[in-house]
Short mmCIF file of C-alpha atoms in Angstrom, two decimals:
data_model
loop_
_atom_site.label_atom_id
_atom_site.label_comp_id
_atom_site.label_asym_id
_atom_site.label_seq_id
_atom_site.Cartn_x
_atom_site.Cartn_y
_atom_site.Cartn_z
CA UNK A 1 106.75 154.87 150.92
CA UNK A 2 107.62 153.98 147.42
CA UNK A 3 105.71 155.82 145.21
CA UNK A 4 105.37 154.74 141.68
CA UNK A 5 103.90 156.14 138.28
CA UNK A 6 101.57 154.01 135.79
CA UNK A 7 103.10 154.42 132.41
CA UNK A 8 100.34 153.31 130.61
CA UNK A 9 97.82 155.23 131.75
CA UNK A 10 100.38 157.85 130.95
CA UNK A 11 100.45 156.80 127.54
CA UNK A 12 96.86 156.52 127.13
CA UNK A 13 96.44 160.24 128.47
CA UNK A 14 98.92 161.86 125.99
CA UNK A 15 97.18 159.64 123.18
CA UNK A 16 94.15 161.54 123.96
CA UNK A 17 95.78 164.21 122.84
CA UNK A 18 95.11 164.71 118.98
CA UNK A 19 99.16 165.94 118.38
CA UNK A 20 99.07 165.72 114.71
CA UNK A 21 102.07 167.41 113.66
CA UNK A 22 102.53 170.83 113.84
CA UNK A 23 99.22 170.89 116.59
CA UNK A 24 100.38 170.49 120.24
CA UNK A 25 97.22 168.96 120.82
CA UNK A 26 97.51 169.61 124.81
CA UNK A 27 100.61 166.77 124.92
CA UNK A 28 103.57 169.06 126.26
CA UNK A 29 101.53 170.81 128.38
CA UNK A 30 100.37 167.32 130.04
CA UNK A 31 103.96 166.73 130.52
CA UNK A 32 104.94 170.19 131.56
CA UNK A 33 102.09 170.13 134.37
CA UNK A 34 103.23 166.44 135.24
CA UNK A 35 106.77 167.02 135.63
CA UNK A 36 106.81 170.79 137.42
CA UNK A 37 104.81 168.98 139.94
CA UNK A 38 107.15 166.96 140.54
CA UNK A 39 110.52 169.05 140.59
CA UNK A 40 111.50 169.21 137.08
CA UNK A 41 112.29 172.91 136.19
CA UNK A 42 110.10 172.94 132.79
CA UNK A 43 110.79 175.70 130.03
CA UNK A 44 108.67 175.91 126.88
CA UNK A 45 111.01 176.21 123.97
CA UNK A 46 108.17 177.02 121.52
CA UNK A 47 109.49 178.14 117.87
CA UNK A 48 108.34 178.79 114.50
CA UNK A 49 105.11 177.77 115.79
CA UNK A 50 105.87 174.16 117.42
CA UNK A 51 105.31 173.34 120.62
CA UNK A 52 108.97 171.77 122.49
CA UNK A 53 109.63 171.10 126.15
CA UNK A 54 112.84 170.98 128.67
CA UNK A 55 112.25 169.63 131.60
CA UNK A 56 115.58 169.50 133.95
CA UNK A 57 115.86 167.99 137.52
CA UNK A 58 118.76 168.46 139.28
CA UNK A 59 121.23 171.27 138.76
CA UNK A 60 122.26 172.90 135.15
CA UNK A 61 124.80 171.60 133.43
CA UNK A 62 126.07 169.20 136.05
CA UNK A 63 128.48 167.42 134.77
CA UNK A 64 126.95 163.45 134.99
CA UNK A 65 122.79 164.79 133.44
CA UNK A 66 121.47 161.53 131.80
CA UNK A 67 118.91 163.06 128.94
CA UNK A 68 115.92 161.67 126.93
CA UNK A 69 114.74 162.86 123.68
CA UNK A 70 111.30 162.14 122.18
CA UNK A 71 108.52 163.20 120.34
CA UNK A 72 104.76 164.15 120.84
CA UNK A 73 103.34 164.82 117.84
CA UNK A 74 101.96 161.53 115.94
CA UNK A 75 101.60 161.28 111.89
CA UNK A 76 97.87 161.99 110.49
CA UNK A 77 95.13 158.95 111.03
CA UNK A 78 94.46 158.72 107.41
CA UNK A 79 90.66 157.23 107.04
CA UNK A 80 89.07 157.13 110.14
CA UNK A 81 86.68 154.55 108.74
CA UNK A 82 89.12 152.62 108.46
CA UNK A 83 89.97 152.43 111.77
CA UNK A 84 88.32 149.54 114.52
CA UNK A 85 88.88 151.92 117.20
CA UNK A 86 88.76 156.05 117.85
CA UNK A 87 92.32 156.93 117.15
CA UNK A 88 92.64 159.63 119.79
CA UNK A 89 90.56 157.31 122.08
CA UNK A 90 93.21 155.11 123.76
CA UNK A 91 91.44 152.08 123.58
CA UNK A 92 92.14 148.87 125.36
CA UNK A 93 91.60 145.28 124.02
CA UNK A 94 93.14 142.15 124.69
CA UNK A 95 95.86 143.67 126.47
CA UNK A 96 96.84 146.41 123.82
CA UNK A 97 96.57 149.90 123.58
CA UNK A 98 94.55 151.41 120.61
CA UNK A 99 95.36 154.86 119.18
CA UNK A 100 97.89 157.01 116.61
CA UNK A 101 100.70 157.38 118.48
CA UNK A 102 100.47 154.63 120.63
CA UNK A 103 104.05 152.84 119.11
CA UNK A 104 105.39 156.31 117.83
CA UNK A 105 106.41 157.12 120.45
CA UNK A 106 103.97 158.80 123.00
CA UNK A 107 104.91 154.85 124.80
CA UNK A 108 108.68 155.67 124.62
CA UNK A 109 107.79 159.39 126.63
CA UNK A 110 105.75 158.31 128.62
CA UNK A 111 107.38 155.14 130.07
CA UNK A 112 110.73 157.52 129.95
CA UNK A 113 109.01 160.43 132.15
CA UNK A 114 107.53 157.51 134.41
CA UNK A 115 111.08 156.10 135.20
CA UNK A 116 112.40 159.15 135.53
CA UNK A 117 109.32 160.92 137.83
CA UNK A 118 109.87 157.47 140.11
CA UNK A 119 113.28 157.48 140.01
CA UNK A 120 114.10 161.08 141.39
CA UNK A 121 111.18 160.95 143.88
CA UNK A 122 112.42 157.69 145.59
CA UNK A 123 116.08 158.07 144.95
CA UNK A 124 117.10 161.17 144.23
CA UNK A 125 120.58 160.88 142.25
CA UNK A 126 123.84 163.34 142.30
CA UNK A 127 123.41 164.70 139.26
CA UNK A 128 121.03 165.67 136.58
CA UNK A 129 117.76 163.89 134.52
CA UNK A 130 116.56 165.50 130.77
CA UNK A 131 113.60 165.36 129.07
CA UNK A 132 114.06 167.39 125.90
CA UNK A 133 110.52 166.55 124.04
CA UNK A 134 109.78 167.78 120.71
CA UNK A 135 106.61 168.01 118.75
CA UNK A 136 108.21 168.56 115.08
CA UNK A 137 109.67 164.88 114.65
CA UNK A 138 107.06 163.43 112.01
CA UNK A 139 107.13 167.06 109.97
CA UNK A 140 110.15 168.93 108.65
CA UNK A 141 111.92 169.13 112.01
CA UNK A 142 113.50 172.32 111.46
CA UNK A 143 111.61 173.76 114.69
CA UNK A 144 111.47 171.01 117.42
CA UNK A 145 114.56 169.20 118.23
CA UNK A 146 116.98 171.34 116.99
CA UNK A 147 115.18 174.29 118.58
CA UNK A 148 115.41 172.88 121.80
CA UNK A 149 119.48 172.28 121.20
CA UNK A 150 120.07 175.83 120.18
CA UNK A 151 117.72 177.11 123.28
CA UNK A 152 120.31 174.68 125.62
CA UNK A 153 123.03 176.22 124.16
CA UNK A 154 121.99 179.37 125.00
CA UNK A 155 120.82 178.73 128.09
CA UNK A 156 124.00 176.70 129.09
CA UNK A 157 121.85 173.25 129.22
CA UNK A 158 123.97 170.63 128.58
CA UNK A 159 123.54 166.54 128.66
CA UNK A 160 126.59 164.09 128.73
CA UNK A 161 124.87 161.33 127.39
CA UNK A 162 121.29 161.12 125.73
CA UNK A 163 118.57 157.66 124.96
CA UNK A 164 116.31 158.59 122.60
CA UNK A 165 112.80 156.42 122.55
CA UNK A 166 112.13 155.66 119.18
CA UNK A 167 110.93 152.16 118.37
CA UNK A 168 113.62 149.96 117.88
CA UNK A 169 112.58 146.41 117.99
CA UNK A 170 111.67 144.14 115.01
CA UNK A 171 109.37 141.66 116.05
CA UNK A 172 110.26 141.21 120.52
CA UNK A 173 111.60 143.95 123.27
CA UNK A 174 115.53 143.88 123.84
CA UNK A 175 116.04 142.63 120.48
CA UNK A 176 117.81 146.23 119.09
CA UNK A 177 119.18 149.70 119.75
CA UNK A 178 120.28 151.83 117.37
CA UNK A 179 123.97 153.30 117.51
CA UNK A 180 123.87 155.41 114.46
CA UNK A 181 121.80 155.96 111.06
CA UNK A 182 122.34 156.05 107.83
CA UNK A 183 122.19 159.53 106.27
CA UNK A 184 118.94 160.32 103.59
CA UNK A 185 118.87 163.05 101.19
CA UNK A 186 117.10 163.47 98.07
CA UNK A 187 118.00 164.83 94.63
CA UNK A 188 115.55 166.51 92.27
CA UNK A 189 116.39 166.38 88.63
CA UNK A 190 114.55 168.69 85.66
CA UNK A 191 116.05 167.35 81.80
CA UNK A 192 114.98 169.78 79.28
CA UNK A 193 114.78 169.29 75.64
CA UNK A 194 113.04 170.89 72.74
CA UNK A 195 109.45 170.50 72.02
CA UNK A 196 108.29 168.97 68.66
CA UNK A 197 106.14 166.65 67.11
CA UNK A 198 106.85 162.85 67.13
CA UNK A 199 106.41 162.72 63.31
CA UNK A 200 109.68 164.77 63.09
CA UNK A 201 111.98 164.15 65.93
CA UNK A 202 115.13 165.16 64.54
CA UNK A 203 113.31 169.02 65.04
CA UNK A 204 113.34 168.37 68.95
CA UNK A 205 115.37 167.18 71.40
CA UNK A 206 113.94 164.86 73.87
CA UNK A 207 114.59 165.09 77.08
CA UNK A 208 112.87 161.28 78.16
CA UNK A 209 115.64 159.75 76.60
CA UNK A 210 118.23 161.63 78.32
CA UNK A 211 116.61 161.34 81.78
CA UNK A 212 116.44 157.46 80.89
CA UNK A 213 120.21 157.27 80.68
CA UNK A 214 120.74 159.55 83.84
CA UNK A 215 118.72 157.24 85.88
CA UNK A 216 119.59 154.06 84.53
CA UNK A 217 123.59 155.40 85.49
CA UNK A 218 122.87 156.80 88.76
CA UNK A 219 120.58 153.53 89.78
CA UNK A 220 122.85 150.82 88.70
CA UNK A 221 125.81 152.28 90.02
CA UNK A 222 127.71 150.94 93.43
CA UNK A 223 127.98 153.06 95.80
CA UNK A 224 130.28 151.11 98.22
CA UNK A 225 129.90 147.11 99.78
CA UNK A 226 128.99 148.42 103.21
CA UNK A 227 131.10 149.51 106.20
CA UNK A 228 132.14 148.34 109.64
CA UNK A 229 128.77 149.14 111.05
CA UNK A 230 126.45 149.78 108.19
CA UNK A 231 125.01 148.01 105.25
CA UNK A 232 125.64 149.05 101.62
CA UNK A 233 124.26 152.65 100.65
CA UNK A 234 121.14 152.67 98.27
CA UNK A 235 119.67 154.71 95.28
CA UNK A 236 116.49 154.17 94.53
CA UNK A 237 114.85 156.77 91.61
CA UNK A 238 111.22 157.39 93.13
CA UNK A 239 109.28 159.09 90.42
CA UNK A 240 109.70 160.32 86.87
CA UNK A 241 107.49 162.75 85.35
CA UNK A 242 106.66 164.03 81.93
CA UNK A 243 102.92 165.28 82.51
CA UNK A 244 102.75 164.82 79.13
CA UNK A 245 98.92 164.13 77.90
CA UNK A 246 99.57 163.54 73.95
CA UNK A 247 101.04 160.61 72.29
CA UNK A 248 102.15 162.65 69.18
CA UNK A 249 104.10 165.64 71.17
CA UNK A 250 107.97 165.27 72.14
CA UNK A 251 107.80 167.25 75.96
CA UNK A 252 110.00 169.94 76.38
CA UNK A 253 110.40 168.66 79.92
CA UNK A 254 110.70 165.25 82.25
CA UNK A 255 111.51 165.93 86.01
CA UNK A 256 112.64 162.31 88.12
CA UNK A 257 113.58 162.43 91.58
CA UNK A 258 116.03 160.22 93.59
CA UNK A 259 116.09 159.30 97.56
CA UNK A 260 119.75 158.14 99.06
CA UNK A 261 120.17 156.13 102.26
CA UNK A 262 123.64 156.60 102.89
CA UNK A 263 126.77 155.11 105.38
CA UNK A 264 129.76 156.86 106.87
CA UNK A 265 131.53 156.51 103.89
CA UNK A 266 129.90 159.25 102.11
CA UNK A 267 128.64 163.11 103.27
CA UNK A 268 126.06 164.52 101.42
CA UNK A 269 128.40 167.17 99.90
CA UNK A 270 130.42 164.35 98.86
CA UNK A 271 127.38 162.43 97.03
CA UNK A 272 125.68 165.88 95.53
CA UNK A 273 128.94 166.54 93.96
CA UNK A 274 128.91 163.19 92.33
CA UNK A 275 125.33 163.25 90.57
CA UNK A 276 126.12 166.26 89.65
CA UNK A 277 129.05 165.16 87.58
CA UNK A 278 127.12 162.68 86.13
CA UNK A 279 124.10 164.90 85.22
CA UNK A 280 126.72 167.57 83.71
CA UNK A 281 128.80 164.88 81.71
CA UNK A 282 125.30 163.38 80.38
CA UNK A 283 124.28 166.83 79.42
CA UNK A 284 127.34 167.84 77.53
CA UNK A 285 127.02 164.94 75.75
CA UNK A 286 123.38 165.18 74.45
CA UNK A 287 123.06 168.38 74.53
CA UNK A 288 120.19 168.87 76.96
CA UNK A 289 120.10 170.72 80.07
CA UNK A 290 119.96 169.39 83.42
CA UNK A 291 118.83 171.09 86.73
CA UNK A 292 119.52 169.47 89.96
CA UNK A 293 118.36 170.66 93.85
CA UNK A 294 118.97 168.50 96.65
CA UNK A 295 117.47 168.48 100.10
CA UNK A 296 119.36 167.02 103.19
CA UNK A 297 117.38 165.25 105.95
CA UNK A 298 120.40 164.19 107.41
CA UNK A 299 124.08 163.03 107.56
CA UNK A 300 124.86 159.25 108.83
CA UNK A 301 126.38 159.08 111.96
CA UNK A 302 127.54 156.44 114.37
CA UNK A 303 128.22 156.47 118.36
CA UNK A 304 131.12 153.97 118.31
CA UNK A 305 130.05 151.04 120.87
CA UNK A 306 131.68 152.33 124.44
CA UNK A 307 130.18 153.11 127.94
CA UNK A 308 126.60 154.48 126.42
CA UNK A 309 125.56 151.57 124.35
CA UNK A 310 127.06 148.86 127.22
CA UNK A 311 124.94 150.49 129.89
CA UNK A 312 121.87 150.85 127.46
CA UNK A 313 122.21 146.86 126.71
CA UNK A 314 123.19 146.04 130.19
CA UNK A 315 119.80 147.23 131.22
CA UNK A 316 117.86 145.37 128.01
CA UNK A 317 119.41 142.09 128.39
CA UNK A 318 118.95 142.18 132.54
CA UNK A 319 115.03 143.40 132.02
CA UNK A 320 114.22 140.99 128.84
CA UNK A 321 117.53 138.22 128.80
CA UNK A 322 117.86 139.67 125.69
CA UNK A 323 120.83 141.31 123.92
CA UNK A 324 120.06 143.79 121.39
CA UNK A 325 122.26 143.81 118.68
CA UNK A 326 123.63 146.91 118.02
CA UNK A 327 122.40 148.28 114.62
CA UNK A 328 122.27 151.60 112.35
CA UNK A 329 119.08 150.04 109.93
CA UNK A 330 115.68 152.11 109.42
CA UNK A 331 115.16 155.74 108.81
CA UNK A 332 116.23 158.95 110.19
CA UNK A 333 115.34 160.31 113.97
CA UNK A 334 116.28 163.19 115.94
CA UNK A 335 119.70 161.70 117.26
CA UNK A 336 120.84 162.75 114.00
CA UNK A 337 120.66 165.76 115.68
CA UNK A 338 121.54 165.42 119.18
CA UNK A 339 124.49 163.48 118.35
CA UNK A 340 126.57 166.89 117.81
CA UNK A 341 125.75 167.43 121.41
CA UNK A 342 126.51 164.88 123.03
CA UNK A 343 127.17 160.80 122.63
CA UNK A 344 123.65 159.09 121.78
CA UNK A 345 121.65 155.77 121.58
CA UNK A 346 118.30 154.94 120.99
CA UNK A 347 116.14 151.98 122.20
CA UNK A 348 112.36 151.76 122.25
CA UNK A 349 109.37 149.23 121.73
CA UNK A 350 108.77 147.13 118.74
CA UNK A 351 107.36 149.32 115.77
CA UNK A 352 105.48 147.48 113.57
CA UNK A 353 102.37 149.25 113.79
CA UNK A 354 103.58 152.66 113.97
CA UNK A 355 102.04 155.06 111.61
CA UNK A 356 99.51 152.19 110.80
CA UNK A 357 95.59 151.73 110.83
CA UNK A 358 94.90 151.14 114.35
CA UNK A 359 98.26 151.48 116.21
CA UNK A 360 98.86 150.17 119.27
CA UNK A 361 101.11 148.80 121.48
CA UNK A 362 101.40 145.79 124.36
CA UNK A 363 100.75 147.54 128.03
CA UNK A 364 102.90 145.23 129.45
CA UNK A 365 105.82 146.46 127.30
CA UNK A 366 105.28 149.48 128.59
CA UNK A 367 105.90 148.37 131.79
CA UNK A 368 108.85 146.44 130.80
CA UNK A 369 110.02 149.82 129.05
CA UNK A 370 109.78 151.81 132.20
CA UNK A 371 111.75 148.97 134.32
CA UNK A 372 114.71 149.05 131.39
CA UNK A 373 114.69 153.07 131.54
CA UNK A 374 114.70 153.34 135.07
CA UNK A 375 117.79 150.44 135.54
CA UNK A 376 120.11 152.78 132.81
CA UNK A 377 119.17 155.71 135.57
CA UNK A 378 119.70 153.32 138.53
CA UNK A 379 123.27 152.18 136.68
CA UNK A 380 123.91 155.53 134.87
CA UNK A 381 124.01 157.35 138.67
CA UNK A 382 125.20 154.71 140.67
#
């Protein structure tokens, strides 16, 4: 008898769990329990206080072991009075499911582990099925997904291909997977002068001025026009600071900060060495000093389009006569990660509620994202 596993009630019961990053909020334990009794070997890969499951059916390190990557843990609710619904409640109305998390991605896991639980129990496949769940995605992620791909590498755990579930779709399911992503760093910039009074400014040297110049350069100029597979790389200055309170002081000190979204035609080592010529050639010429840091989320990357991304849309356009287009846009994920493991995709539900007032998601994309995952299994192992 075919036995089959509701994804949405799945959903709803690991929405229930209040995840909020770093708490585990009883999530991977659900899915630990859930899985082990159903033949997954399940090893907690807990570090620096996160909570991080593998969950492996089939034999280690076979050489055709389809993975999944996802995350648990859900950004904070903000002002509960602002919400219509409890967002830990997994409320449903009008054929949606309320709650934080609900887009982001606990659907994505749970309509993955539903395929997958189905999949193995009614047709068990030669080779080996992945879940390698995190609960560090929405913090720092220095602790979740890349804890769980040192632990495999210890452990001799190994996928040849890897979906992860993020949200993917603009505004219908099938519309888009993701290939690659742009790389994001940030650069942190501290201009100081000399202190005086405004009356006499040739005693000072101001440092708002400079840090006007340094901005205006680094915002104006062109990166590049865009590459084969991803738009034009973008600047954008996101704050700059004096915390000045008097109208008659020069500051000693302005601070500014900068966020790049960046292709394949740049590194970050390549881009930090660039603003910092431009900081030192500003500061030889006025005389000021300038500080820069720089903080790396992550490098852009791209899976070329081959066998991965042909069986991923395969599967889309059969389940929702829809084929995504193939696209690096948004944000960062965790296959910025998992890509130097092993070739990876990602396709999910439509986000445009994620990490908004009352979250939720369509139940019947759910079910239409378990039927997708579980036709890349059927396909991936025939």
């Amino acid at each position: 008898m075919t036995q089959t596993t509701d994804p949405v009630a799945l959903t709803a019961d690991l929405i229930k769990c209040p995840s909020v990053t770093p708490e585990e909020g009883g999530a991977i334990s659900l899915l630990a329990d859930l899985l082990d009794g159903v033949g997954f070997e399940c090893s907690r890969v807990d570090r620096g206080g996160i909570a991080n499951l593998y969950a492996r059916w089939g034999t280690k390190a076979h050489p055709k072991t389809f993975g999944f990557n996802g995350h648990t843990d859900v950004v904070p609710v903000g002002d509960r009075k602002a919400w219509s619904v409890d967002p830990f409640g997994a409320e449903q109305k009008d054929g949606w499911l309320y709650g934080r998390g609900a887009t982001d991605m606990k659907s994505g896991v749970a309509a993955f582990a539903a395929a997958a639980i189905d999949f193995v129990r009614n047709t068990p496949p030669d080779g080996s099925i992945v879940l390698a769940i995190t609960g560090d995605e929405e913090g720092i992620a220095t602790d979740g997904t890349i804890a769980l791909l040192d632990w495999m590498d210890q452990q001799g755990e190994a996928m040849s291909a890897c979906l992860v579930g993020e949200p993917t779709c603009p505004d219908h399911i099938g519309e888009m997977m993701k290939i690659g992503r742009r790389g994001s760093m940030t650069a942190y910039f501290t201009v100081t002068g000399t202190q005086g009074h405004s009356a006499y400014p040739h005693r000072a040297l101001n440092p708002v001025p400079v840090m006007a110049r340094l901005v205006d350069q680094l915002s104006t100029h062109v990166l590049d026009e865009g590459t084969d597979h991803f738009d034009a790389s973008t600047l954008v200055v996101t704050t700059i600071d004096t915390g000045n309170p008097a109208n008659n002081v020069i500051p000693a000190e302005v601070r500014a900060t900068v966020n790049i979204r960046f292709n394949d035609a740049h590194s970050s080592g390549s881009l930090t060495e660039w603003l910092q010529g431009v900081a030192d050639t500003l500061a030889a010429q006025t005389g000021a000093k300038i500080n820069m840091t720089t903080q790396v989320s992550g490098e852009s990357f791209l899976t070329p389009p081959g066998p991965l991304s042909d069986l991923v849309a395969k599967a889309v356009q059969t389940e929702t006569n829809r084929m995504p287009v193939l696209s690096t846009s948004g944000g960062t994920s965790d296959a910025r990660f998992v890509k130097d493991h092993c070739p990876v995709v990602e396709f999910g539900l439509v986000g445009k509620t994620m990490h908004q007032v009352d979250e939720r998601v369509e139940m019947a994309q759910i079910h239409q994202l378990k039927a997708i995952y579980t036709r890349i299994l059927q396909d991936y192992f025939a």
